[in-house]
Short mmCIF file of C-alpha atoms in Angstrom, two decimals:
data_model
loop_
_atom_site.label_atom_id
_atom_site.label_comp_id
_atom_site.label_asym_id
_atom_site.label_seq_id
_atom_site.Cartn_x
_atom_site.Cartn_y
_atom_site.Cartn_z
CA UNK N 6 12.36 -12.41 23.60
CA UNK N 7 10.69 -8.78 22.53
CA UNK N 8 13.11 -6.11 23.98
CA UNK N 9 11.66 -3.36 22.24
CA UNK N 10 8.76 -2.44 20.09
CA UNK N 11 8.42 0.56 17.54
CA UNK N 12 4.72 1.85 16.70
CA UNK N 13 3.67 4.74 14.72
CA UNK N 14 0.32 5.71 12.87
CA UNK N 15 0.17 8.24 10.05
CA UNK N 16 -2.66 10.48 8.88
CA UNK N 17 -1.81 10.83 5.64
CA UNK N 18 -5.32 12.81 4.71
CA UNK N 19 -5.46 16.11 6.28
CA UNK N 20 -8.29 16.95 3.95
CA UNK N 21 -10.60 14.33 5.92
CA UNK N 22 -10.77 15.78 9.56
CA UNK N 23 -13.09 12.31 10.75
CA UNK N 24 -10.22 11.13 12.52
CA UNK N 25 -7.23 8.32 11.88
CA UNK N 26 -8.07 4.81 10.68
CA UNK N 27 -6.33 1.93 10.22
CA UNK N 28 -4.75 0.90 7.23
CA UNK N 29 -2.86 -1.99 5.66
CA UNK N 30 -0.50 -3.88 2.59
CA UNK N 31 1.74 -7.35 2.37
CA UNK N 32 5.18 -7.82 1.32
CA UNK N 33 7.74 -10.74 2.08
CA UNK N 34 8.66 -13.23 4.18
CA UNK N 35 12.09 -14.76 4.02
CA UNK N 36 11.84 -12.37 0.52
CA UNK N 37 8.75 -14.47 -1.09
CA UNK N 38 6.84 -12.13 -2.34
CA UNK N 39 3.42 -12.45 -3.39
CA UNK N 40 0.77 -9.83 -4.53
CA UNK N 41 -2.42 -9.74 -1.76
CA UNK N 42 -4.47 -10.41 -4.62
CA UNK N 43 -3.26 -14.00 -4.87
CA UNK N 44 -4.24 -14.73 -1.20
CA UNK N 45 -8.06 -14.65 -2.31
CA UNK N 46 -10.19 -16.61 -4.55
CA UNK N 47 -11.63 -13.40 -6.99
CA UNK N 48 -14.72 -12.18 -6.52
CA UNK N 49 -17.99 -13.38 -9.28
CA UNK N 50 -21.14 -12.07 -10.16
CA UNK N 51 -22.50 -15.63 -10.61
CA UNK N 52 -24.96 -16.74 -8.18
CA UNK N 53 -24.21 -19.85 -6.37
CA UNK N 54 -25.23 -22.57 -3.87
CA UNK N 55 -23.34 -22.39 -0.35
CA UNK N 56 -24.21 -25.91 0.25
CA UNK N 57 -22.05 -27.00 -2.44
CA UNK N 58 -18.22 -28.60 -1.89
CA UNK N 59 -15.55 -25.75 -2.72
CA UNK N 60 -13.88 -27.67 -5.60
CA UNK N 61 -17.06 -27.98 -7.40
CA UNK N 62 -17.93 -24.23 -6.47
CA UNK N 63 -14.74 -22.98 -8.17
CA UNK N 64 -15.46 -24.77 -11.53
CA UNK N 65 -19.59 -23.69 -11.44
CA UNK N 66 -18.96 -20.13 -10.49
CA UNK N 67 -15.76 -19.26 -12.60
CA UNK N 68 -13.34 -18.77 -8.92
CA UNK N 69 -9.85 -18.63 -9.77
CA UNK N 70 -7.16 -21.06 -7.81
CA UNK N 71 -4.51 -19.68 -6.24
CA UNK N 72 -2.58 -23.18 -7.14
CA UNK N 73 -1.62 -24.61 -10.12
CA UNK N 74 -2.68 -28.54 -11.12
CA UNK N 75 0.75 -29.39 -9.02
CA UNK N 76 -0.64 -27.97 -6.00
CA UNK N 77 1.79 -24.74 -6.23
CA UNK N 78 0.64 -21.39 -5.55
CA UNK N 79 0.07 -19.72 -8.48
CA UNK N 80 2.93 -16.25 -9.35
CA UNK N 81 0.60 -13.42 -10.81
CA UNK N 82 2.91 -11.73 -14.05
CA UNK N 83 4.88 -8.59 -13.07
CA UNK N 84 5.24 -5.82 -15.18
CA UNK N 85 8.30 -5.89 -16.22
CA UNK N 86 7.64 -9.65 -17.43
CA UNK N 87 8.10 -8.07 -21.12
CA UNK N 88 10.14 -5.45 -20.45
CA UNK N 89 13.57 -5.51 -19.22
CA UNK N 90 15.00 -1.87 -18.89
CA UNK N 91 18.26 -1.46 -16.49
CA UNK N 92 18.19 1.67 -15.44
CA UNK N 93 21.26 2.51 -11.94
CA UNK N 94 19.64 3.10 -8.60
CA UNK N 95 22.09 6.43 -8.56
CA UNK N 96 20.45 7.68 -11.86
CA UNK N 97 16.97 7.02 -10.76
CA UNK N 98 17.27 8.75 -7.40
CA UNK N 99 19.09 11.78 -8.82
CA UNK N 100 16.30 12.06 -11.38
CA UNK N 101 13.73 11.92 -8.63
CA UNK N 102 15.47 14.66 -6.57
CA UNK N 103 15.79 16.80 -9.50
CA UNK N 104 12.14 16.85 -10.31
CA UNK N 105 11.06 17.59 -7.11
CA UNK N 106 13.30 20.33 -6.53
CA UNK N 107 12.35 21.81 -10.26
CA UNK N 108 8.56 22.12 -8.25
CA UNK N 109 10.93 24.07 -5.34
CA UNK N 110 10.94 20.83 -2.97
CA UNK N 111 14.10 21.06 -0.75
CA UNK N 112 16.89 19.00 -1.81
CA UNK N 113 16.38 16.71 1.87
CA UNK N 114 12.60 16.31 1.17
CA UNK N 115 13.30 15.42 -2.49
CA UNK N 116 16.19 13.12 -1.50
CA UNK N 117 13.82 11.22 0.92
CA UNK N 118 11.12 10.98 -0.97
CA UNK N 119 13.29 9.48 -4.11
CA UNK N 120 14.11 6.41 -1.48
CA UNK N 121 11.42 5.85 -0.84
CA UNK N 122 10.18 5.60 -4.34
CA UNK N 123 13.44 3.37 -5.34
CA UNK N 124 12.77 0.81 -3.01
CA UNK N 125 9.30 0.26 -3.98
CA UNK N 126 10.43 -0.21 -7.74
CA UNK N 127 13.43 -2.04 -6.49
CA UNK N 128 10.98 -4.93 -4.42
CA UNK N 129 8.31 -5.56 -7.11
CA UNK N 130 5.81 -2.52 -5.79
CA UNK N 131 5.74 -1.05 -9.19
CA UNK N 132 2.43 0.80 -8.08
CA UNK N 133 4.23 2.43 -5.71
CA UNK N 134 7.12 3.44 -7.48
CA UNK N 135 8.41 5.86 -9.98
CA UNK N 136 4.60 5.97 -11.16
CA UNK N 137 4.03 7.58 -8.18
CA UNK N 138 6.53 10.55 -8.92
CA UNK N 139 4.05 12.91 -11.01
CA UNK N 140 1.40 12.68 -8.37
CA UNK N 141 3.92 14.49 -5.85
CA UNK N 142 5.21 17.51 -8.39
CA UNK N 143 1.44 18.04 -8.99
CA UNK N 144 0.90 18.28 -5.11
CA UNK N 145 3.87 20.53 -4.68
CA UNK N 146 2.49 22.56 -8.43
CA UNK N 147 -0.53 23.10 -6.73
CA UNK N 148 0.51 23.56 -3.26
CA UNK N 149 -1.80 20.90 -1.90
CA UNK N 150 1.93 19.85 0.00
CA UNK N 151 4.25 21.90 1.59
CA UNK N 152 7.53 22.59 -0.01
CA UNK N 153 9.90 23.14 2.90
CA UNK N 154 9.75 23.02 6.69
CA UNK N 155 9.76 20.33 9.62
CA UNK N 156 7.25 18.56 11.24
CA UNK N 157 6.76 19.17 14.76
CA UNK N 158 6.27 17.64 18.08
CA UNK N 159 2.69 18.96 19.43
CA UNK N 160 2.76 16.73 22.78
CA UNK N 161 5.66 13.38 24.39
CA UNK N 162 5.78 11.11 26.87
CA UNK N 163 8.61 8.48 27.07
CA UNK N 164 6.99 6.29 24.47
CA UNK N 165 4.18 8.19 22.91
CA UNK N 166 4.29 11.65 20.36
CA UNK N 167 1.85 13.44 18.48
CA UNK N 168 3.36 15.24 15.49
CA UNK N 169 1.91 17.82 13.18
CA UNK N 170 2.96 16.79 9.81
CA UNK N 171 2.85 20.68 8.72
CA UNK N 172 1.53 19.55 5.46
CA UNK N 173 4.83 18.04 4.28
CA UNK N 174 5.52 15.21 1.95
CA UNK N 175 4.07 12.07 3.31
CA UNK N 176 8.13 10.58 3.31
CA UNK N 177 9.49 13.42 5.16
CA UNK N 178 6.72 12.94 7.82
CA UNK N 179 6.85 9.00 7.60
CA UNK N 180 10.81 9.22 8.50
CA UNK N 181 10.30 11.93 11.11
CA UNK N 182 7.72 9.58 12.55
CA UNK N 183 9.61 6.46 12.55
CA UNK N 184 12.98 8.25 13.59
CA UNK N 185 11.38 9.43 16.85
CA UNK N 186 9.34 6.01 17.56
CA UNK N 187 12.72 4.17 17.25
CA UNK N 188 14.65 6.14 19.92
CA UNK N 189 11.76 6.40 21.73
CA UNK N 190 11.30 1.97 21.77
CA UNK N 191 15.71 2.30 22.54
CA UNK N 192 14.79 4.31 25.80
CA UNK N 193 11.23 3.07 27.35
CA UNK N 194 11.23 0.02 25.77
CA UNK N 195 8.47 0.99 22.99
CA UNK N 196 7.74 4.08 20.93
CA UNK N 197 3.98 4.93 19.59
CA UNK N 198 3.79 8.09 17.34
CA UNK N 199 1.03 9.46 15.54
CA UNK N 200 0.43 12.41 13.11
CA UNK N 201 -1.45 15.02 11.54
CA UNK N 202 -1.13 16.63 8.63
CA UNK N 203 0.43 14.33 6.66
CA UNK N 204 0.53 12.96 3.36
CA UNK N 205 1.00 9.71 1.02
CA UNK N 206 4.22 8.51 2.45
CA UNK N 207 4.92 5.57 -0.40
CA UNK N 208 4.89 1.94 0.87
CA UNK N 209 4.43 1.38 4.14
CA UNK N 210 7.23 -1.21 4.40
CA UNK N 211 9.64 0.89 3.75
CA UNK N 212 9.15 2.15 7.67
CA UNK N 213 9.10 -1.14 9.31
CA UNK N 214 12.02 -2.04 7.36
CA UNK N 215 14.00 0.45 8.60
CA UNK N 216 12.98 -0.94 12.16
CA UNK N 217 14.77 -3.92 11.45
CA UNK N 218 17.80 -2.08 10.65
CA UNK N 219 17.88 -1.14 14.17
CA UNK N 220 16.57 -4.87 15.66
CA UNK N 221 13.09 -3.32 16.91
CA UNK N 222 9.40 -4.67 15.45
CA UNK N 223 7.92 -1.85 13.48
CA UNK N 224 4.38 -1.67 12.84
CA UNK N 225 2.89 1.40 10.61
CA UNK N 226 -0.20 2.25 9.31
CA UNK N 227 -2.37 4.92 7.72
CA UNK N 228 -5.75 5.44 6.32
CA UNK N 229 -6.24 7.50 2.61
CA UNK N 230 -8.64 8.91 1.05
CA UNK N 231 -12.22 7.26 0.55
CA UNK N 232 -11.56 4.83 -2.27
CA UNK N 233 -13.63 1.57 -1.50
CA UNK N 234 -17.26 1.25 -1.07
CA UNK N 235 -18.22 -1.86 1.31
CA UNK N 236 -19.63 -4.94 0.16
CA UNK N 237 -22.85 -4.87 -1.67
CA UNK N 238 -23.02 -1.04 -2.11
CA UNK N 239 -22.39 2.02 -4.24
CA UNK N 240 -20.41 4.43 -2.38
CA UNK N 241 -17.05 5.14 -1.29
CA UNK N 242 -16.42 5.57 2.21
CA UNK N 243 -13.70 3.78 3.11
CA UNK N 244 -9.65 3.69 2.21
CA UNK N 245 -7.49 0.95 0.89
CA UNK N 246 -5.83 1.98 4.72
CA UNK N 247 -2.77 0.38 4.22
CA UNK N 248 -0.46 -1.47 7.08
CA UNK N 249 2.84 -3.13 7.72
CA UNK N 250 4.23 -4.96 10.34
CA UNK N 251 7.67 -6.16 10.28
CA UNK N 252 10.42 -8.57 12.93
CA UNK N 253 13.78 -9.14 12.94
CA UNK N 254 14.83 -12.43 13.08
CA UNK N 255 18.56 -14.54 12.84
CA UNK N 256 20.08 -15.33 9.58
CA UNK N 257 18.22 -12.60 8.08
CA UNK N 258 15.56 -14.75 8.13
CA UNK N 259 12.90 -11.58 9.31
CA UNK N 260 9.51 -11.22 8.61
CA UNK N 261 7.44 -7.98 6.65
CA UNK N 262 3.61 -7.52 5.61
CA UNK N 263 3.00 -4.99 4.30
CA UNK N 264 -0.57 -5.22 2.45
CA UNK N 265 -3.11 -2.84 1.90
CA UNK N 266 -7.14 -3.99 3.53
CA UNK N 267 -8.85 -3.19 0.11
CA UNK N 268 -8.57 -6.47 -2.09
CA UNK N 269 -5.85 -4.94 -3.46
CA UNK N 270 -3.98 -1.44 -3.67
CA UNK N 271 -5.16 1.21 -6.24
CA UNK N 272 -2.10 1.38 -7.52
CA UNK N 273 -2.25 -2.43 -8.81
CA UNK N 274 -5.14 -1.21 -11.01
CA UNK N 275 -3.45 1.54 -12.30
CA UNK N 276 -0.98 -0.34 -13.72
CA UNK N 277 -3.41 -2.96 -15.33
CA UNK N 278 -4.65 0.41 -17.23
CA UNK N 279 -1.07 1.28 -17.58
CA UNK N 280 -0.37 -1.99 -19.33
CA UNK N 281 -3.51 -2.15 -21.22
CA UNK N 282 -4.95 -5.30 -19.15
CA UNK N 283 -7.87 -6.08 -18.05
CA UNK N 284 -7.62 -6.91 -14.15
CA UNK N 285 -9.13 -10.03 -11.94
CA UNK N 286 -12.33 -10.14 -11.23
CA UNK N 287 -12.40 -9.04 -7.79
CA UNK N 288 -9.98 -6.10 -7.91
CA UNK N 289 -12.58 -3.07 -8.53
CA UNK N 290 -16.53 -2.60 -9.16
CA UNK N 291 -18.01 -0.17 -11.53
CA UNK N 292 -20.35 3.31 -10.70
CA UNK N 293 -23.45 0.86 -10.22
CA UNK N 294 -21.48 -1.16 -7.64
CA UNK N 295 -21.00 -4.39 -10.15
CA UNK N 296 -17.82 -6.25 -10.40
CA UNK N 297 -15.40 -5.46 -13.23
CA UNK N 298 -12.46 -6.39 -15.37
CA UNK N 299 -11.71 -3.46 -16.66
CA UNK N 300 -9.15 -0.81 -14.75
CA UNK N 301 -10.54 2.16 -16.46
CA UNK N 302 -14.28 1.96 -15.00
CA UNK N 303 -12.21 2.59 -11.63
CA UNK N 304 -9.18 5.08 -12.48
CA UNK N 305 -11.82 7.27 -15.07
CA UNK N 306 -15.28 6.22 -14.92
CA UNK N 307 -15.96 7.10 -10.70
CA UNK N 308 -15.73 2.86 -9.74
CA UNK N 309 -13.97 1.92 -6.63
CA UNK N 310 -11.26 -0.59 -5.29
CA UNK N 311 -13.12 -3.78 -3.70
CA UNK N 312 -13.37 -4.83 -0.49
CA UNK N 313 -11.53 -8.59 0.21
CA UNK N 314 -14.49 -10.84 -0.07
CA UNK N 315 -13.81 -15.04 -0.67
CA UNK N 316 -17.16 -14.89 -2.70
CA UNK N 317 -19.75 -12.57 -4.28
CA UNK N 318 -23.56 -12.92 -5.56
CA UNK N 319 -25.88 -11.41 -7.97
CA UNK N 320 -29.28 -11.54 -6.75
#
């Protein structure tokens, strides 16, 4: 039986005034984690015939099982497959907090954002993670994000808000957000927030998880910055608009997605360039709009993420 629900939407692009969208990513259930990218057979260029039997289509146009010859579902490699650094959660969120306050961060917005950061590196969401940390001392550098302050509450009922972000750090806002949504679902029963003014707030499961610390459902979501171009064309217009959605169940048995609606996050092909990989087909296109292997044609060379597409054909 639901007893309460906790809701809240982000803005995390200020700079793009067309409104809020949706967004989304995946994480665990019962702590099985598996990438997005695994849930879809990767895109071709290869034309093909739609009349012919899937098995046969995967072995004509080059699709890549998500199972192994067993039956299993396939486990893409992680990053740290190779490398096996141990490195204390306390040292890693005091290094965090110092670099953001060397920018002039305050030491609660630096402290929030560094937890947010840890857990993503601490479940597998090495995208999201300490690889992240550089963009946010450039933001504060360049005063794209606010240093210090509090975001606000521009208009309540007993389970709605609107929030002005002020500009902050997307964690500070994200926390604000989630705080207010939770007491809000304790009191009416549910809690819906949105925001302005925000910015990238990290993985969006780190929200809903912190939902289930209080026994609520969380749901958050956000749209970013245009970074995918639809199907069949050239041009960026949408965002990877990541989501999460999370329940609490007995046992710890509870239940998180947290995925983002592009085939896969950017950050996923950042760290094939990182690593020196090429990536699935599937992942990204190039400027002309034609499917690629290769990270850098989207992180340097103006490609985009892909849109989540079973199948894909060159005319």
């Amino acid at each position: 039986m639901l007893l309460s629900a906790v809701r809240f939407i982000i803005d995390e692009t200020p700079r793009f005034p067309q409104g809020i969208l949706s967004v989304s990513a995946l994480h665990l259930f019962k702590c099985n984690h598996y990438h997005r990218s695994e849930l879809y057979h990767y895109r071709t260029n290869k034309h093909f015939d739609r009349n012919t039997p899937t098995p046969n289509l995967w072995n004509r146009t080059g699709f890549k099982s998500i199972h192994d010859s067993s039956g299993n579902l396939k486990r893409r490699k992680m990053s740290t497959d190779s490398l096996h650094v141990k490195i204390t959660t306390g040292e890693v969120l005091r290094f965090c907090e110092a670099c953001m306050q060397a920018v002039g961060a305050s030491k609660d917005h630096g402290k929030q954002l560094s937890e947010v950061l840890l857990a993503a590196d601490y479940r597998g969401h090495f995208s999201h993670g300490l690889n992240r940390l550089p963009m946010y001392v450039r933001d504060i550098q360049a005063n794209i994000t606010e240093k210090a302050g509090e975001p606000v509450i521009l208009k309540e009922f007993a389970g709605t808000a609107w929030v002005d972000g002020k500009n902050l750090l997307g964690p500070v806002v994200g926390n604000f957000c989630m705080d207010l949504a939770m007491k809000k679902a304790k009191e009416a029963g549910i809690g819906w927030v949105v925001a302005k003014g925000s910015n990238h707030y990290g993985i969006a499961g780190w929200y809903t998880l912190r939902a289930l610390e209080h026994g609520l459902m969380g749901i958050c979501m956000t749209n970013t910055s245009p970074l995918s171009a639809p199907t069949r064309s050239k041009k960026a217009v949408l965002g990877t608009n990541p989501m999460s959605f999370s329940a609490p169940a007995k046992d710890g048995d509870s239940f998180v997605l947290d995925m983002a609606t592009t085939a896969v996050a950017l950050g996923k092909i950042e760290m094939q360039k990182r690593k020196n990989e090429e990536m699935p087909m599937g992942w990204g296109q190039d400027v002309n709009g034609i499917t690629t292997q290769d990270p850098r044609d989207v992180t340097d060379r103006g490609g985009y993420v892909c849109e989540p597409a079973w199948w894909a054909t060159e005319e």
